[in-house]
XYZ file of N, CA and C in Angstrom:
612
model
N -15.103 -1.116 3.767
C -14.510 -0.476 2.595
C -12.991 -0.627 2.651
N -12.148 -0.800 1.751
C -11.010 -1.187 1.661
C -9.989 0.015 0.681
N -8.924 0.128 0.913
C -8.532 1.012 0.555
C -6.762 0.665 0.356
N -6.461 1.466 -0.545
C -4.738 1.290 -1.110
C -4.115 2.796 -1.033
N -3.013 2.729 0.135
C -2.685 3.700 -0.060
C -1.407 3.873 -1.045
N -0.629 3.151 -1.335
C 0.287 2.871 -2.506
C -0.016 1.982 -3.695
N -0.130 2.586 -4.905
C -0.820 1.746 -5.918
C 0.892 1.424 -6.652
N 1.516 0.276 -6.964
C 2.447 -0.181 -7.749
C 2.093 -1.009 -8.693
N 3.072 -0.455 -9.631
C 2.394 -1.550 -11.029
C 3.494 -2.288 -11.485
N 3.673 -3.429 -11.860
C 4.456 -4.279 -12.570
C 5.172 -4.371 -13.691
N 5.552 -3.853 -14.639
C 5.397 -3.694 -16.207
C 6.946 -5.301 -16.270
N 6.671 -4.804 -17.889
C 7.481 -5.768 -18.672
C 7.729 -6.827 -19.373
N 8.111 -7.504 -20.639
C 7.847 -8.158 -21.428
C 7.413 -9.453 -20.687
N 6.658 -9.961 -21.602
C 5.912 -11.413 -20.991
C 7.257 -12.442 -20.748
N 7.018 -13.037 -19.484
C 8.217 -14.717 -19.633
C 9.092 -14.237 -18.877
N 9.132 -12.617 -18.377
C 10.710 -11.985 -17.153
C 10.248 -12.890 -15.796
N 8.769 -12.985 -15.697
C 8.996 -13.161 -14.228
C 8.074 -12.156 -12.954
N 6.794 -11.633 -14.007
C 6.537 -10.280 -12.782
C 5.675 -10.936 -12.129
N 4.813 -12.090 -12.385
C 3.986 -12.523 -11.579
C 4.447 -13.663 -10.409
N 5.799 -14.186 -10.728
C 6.682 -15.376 -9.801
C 7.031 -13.862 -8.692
N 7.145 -13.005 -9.470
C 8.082 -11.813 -8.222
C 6.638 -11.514 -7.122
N 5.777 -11.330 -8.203
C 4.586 -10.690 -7.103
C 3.858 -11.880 -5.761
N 4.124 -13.022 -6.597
C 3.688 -14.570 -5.590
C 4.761 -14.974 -4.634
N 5.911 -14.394 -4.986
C 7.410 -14.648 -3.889
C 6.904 -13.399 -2.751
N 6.399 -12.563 -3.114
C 6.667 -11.186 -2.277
C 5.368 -11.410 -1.291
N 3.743 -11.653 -2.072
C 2.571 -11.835 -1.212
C 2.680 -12.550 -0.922
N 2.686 -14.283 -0.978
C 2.415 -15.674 -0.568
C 4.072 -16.245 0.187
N 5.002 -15.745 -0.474
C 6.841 -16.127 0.277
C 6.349 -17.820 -0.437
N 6.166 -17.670 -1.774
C 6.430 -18.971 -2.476
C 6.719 -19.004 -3.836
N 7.026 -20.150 -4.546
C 7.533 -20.004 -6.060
C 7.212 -21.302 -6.305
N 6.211 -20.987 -7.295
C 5.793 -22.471 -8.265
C 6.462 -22.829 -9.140
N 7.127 -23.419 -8.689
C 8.380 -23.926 -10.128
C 7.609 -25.176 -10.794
N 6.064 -25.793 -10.604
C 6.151 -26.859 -11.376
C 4.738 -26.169 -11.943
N 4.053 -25.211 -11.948
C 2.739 -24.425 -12.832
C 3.525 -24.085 -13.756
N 2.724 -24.416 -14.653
C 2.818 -24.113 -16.481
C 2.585 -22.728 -16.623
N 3.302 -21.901 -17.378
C 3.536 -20.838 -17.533
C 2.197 -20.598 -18.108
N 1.273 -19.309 -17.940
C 0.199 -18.793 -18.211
C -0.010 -16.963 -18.296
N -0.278 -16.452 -19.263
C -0.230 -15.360 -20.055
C -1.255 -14.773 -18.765
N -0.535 -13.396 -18.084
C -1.820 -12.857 -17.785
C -2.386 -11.330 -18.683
N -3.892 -11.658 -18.712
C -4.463 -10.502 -19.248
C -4.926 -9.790 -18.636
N -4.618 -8.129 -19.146
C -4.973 -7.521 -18.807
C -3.953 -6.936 -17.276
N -4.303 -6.897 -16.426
C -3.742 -7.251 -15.184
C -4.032 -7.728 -13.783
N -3.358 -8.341 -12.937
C -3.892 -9.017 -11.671
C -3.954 -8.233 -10.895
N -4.441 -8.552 -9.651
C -4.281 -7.138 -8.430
C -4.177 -8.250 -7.331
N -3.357 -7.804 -6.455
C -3.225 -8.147 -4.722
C -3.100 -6.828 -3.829
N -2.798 -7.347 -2.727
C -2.662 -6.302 -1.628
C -1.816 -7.352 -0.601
N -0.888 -6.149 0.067
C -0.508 -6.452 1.105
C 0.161 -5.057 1.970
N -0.440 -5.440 3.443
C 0.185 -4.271 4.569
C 1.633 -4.346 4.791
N 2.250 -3.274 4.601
C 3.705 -3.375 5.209
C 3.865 -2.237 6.136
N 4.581 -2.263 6.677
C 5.458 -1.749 7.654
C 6.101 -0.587 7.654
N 6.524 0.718 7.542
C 7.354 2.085 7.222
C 7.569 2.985 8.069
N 8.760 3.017 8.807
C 8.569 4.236 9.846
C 7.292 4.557 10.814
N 7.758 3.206 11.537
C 6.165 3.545 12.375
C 4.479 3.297 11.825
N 4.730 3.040 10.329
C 3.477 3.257 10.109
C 2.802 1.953 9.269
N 1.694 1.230 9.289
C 1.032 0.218 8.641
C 0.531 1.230 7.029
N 0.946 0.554 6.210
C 0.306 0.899 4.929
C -0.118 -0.333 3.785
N -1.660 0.220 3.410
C -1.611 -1.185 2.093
C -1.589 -1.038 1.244
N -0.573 -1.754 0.342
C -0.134 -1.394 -0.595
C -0.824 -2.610 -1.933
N -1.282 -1.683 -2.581
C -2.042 -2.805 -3.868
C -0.752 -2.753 -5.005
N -1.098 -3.912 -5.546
C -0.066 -4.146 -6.392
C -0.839 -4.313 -7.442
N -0.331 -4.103 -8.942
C -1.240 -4.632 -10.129
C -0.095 -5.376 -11.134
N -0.032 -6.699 -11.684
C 1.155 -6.773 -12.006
C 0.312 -7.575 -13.703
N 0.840 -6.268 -14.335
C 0.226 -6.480 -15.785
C 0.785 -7.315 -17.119
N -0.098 -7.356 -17.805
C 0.477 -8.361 -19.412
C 1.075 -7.888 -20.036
N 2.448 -8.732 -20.388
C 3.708 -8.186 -20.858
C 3.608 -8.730 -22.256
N 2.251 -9.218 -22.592
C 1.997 -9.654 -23.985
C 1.901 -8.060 -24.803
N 2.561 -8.187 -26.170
C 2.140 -6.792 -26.829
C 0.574 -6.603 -27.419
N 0.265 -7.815 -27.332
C -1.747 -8.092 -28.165
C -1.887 -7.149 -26.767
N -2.007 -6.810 -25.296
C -2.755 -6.524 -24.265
C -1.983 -5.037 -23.995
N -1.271 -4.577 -24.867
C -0.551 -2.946 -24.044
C -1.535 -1.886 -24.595
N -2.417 -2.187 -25.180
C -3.440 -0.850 -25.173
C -4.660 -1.382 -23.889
N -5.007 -2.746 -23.496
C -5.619 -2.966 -22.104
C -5.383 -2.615 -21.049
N -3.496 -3.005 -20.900
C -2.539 -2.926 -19.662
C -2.569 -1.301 -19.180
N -2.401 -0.596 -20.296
C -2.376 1.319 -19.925
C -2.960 1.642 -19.451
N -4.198 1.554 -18.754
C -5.063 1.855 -18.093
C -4.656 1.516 -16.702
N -4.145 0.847 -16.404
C -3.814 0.469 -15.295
C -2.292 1.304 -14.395
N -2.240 2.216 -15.346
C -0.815 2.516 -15.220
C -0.935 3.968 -14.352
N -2.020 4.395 -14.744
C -3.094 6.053 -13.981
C -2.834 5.594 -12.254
N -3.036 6.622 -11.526
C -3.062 6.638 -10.632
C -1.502 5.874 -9.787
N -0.566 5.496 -10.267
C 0.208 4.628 -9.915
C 1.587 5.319 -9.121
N 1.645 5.233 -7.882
C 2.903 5.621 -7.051
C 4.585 5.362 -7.207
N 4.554 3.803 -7.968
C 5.458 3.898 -7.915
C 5.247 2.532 -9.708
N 6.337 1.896 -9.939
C 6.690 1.018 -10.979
C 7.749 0.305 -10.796
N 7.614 -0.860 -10.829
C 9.153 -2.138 -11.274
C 8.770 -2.506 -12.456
N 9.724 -2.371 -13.302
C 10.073 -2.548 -14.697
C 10.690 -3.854 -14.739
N 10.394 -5.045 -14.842
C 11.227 -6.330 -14.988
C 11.644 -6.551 -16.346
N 13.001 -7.191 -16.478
C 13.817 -7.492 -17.565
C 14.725 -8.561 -17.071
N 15.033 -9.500 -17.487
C 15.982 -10.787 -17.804
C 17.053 -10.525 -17.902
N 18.723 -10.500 -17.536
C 19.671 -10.376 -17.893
C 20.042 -10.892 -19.337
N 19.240 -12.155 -19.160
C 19.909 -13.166 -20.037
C 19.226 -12.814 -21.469
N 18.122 -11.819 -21.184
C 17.445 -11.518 -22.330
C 17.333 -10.201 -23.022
N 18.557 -9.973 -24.145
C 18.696 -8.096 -24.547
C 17.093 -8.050 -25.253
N 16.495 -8.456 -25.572
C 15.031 -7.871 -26.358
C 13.888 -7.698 -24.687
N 14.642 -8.591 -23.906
C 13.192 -7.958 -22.792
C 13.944 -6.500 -21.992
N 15.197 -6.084 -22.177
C 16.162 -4.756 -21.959
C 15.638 -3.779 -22.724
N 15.785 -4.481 -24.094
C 14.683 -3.243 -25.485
C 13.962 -3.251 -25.262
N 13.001 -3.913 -24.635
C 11.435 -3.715 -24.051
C 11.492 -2.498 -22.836
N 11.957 -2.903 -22.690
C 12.153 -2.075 -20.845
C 11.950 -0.649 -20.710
N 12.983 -0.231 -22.229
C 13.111 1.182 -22.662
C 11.623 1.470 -23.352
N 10.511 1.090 -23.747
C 9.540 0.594 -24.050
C 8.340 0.673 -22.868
N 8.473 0.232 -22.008
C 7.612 0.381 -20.943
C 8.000 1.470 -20.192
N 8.610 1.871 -20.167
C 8.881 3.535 -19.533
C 9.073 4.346 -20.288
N 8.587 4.549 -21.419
C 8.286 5.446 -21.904
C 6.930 5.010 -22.083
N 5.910 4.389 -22.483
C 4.520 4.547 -22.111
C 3.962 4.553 -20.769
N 4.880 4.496 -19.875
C 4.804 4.915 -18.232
C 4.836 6.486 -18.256
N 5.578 6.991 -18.577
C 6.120 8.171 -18.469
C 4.565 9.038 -19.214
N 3.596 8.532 -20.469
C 2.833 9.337 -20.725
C 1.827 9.562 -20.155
N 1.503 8.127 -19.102
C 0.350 8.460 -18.473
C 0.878 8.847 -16.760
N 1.999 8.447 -16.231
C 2.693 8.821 -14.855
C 3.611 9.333 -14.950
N 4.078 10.962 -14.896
C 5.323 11.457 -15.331
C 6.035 11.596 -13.954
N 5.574 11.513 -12.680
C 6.296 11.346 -11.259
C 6.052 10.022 -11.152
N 5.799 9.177 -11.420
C 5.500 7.640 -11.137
C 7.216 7.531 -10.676
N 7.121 6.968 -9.220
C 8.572 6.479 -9.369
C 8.923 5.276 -9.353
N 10.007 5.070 -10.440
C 10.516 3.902 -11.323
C 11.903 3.024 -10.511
N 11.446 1.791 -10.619
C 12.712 1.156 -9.987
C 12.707 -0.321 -11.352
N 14.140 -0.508 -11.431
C 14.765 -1.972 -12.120
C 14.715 -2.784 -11.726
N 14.151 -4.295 -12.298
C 14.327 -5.303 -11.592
C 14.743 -6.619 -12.383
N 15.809 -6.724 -11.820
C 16.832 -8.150 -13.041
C 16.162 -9.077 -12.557
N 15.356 -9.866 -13.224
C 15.222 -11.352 -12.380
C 15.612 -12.245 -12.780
N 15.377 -13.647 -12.038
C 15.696 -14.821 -12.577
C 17.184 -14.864 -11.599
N 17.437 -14.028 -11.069
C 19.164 -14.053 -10.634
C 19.778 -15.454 -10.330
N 18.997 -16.798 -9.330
C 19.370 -17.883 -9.471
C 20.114 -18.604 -10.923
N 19.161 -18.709 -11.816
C 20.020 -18.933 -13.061
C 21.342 -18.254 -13.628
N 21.444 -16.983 -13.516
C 22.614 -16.275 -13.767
C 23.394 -16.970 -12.725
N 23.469 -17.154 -11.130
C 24.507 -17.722 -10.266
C 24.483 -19.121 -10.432
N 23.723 -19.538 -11.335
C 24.032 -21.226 -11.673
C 24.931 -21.618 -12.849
N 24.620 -20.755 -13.434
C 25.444 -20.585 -14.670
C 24.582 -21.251 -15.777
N 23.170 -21.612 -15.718
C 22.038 -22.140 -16.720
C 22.119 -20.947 -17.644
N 21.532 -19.665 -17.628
C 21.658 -18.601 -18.988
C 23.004 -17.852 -18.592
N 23.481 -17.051 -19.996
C 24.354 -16.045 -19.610
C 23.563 -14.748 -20.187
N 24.545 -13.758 -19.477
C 24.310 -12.174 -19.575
C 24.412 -11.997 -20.638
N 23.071 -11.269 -20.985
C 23.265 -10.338 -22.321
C 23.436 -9.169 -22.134
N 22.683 -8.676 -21.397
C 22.550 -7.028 -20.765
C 23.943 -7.164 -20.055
N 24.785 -5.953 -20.176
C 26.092 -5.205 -19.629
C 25.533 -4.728 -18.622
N 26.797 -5.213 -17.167
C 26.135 -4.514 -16.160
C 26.064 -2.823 -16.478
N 27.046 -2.371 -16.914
C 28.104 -0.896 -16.815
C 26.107 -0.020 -17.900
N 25.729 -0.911 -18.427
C 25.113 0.028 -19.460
C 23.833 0.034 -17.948
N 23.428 -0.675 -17.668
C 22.258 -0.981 -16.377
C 22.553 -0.150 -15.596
N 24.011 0.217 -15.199
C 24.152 1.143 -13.973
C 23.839 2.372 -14.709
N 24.575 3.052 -15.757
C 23.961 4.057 -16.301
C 22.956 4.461 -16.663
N 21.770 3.448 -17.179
C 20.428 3.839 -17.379
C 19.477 4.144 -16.143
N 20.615 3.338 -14.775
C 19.019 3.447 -13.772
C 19.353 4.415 -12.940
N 20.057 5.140 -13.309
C 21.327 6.533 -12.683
C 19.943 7.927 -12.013
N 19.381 7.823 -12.999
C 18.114 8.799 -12.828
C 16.558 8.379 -12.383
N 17.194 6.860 -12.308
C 15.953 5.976 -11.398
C 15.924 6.142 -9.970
N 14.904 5.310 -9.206
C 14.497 5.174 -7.802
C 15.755 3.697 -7.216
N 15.950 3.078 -8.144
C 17.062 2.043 -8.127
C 16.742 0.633 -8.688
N 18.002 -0.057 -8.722
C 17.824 -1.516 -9.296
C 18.297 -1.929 -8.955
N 17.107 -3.421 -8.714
C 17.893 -4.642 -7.789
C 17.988 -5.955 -8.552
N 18.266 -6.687 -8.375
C 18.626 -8.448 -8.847
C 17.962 -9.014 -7.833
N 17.225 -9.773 -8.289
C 16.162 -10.415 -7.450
C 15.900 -12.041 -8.175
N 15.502 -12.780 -7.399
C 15.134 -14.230 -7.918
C 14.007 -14.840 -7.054
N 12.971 -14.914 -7.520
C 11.503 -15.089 -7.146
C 11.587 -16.307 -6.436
N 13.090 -17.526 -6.911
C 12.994 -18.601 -6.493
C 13.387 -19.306 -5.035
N 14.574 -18.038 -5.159
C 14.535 -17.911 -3.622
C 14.491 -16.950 -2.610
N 14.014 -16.170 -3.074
C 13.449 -15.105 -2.266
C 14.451 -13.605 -2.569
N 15.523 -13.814 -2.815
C 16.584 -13.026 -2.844
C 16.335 -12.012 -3.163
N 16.481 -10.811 -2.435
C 16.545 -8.885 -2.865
C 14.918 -9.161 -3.277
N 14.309 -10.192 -3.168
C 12.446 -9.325 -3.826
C 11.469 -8.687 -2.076
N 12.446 -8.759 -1.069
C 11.762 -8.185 0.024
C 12.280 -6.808 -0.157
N 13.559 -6.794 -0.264
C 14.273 -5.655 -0.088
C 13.361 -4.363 -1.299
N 13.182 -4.946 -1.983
C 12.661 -3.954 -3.369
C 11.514 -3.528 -2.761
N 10.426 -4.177 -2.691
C 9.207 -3.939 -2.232
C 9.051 -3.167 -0.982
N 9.938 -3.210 -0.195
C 10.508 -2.681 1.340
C 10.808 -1.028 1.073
N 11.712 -0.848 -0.186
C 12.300 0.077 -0.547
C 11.590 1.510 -1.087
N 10.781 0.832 -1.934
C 9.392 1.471 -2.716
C 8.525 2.013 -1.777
N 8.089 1.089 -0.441
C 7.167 1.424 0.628
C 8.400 2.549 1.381
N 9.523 2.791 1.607
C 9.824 3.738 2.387
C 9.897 4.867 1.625
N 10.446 4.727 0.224
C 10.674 5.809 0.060
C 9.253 6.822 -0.417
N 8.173 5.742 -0.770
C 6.508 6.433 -1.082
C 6.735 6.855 0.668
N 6.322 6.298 1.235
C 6.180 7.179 2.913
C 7.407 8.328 3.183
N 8.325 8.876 2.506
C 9.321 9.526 3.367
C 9.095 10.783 1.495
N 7.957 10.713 1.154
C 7.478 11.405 0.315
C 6.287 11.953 0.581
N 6.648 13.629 0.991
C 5.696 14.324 1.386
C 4.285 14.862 1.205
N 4.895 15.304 0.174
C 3.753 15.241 -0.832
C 2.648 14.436 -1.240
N 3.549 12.846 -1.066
C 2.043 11.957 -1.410
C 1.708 11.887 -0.046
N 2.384 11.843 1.029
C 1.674 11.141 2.572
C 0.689 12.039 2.821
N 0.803 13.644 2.252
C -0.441 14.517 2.296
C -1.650 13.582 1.523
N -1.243 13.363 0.547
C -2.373 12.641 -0.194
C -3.357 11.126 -0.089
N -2.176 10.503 1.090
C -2.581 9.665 1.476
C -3.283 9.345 3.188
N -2.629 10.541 3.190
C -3.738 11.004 4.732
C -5.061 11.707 4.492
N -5.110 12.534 3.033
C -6.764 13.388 3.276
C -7.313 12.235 2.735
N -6.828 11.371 2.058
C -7.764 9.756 1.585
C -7.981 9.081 2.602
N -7.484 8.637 3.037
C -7.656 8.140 4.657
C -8.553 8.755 5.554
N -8.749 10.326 5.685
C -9.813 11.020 6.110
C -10.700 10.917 5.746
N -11.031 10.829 4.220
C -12.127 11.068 3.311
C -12.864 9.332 3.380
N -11.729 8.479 3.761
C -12.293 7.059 3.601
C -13.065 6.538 4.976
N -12.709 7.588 6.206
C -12.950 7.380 7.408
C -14.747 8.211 7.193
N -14.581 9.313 6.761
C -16.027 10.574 6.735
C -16.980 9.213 6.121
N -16.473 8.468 4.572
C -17.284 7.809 3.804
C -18.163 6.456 4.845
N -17.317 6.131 5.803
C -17.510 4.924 6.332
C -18.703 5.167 7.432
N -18.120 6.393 8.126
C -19.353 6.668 9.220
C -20.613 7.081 8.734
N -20.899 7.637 6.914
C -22.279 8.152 6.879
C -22.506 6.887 6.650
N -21.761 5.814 5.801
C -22.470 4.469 5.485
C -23.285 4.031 6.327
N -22.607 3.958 8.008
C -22.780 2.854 8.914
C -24.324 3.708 9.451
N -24.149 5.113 9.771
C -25.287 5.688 9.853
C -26.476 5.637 9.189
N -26.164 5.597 7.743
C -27.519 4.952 7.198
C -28.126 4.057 7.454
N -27.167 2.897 7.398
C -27.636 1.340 7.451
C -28.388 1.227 9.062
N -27.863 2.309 9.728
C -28.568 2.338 11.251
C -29.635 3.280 11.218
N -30.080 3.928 10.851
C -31.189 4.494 10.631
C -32.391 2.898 9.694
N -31.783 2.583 8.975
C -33.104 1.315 8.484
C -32.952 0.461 9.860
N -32.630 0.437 10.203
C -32.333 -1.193 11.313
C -33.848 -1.366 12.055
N -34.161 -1.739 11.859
C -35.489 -2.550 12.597
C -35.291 -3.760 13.501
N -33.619 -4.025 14.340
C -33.821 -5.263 15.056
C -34.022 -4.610 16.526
């Protein structure tokens, strides 16, 4: 039986980048030559990290930033520990989006904690797109956030640090580690009646 003790979800307009961020972070790669492909609904991975001493797995769900799929995607948003909100510098309508996905975050996760994530940052330091989004307005909006980073899927840049960040500060949160220890209990009780059953049929 398998189990997640940190559920994070992805949000944000289609074309930012949440699924290059989520394949840089699980796999430490970036397909720069796959044809861009719409996901529906949303994907799921897992991966164990590391926190103060402690192994935790953390599932990720990183959902469709298409607007045809945001009455599918909401569902996915329940149960969720924490959120990265991705947005484009170079792009003010995926910024107007942004404000957009946290507030339909906010109706179904009102402690969900929320972090920013600029991507694409390689292109901004190449000088290929320019800034649309003001830094000065970014620092003020994420003022009452968990934080925001600049990250670039392409080369790895700040997308460990984020994911790193989210896992300490869910563990150095009391409240949920209660919640994620009586699950852990409850997943340990579930496992031993299993194995007991299946040993009670055994005929070898």
């Amino acid at each position: 039986m398998s189990r997640c003790d940190f559920k994070i979800v992805l949000l944000g307009s289609e074309h930012v980048g949440k699924t290059s961020l989520v394949l840089r972070f699980v796999n430490c790669r970036f397909n720069a030559g796959t044809p861009y492909q719409n996901t529906i609904g949303a994907a799921f991975c897992a991966k164990t990290m590391h926190s103060n001493g402690k192994d935790f797995n953390v599932g990720i769900w990183d959902t469709a930033g298409s607007e045809r799929y945001e009455a599918m995607t909401r569902m996915y948003y329940r149960g969720a520990h924490a959120a990265i909100i991705c947005y484009e510098p170079s792009s003010l309508l995926s910024w107007q989006r942004l404000r957009h996905w946290l507030a339909e975050l906010r109706t179904v996760e009102e402690t969900c904690k929320v972090y920013l994530c600029a991507t694409k940052k390689d292109l901004l330091d190449a000088g290929i797109v320019t800034r649309e989004v003001p830094e000065d307005i970014v620092a003020t909006y994420s003022q009452d956030l968990y934080g925001h980073f600049q990250t670039s899927s392409k080369t790895g840049e700040n997308v460990q640090e984020l994911f790193q960040k989210i896992v300490d500060d869910c563990g150095a949160d009391n409240r949920m580690m209660q919640n994620v220890e009586e699950l852990r209990v409850q997943l340990q009780k579930e496992e031993a009646a299993y194995k007991a059953r299946n040993k009670e049929y055994c005929y070898c």
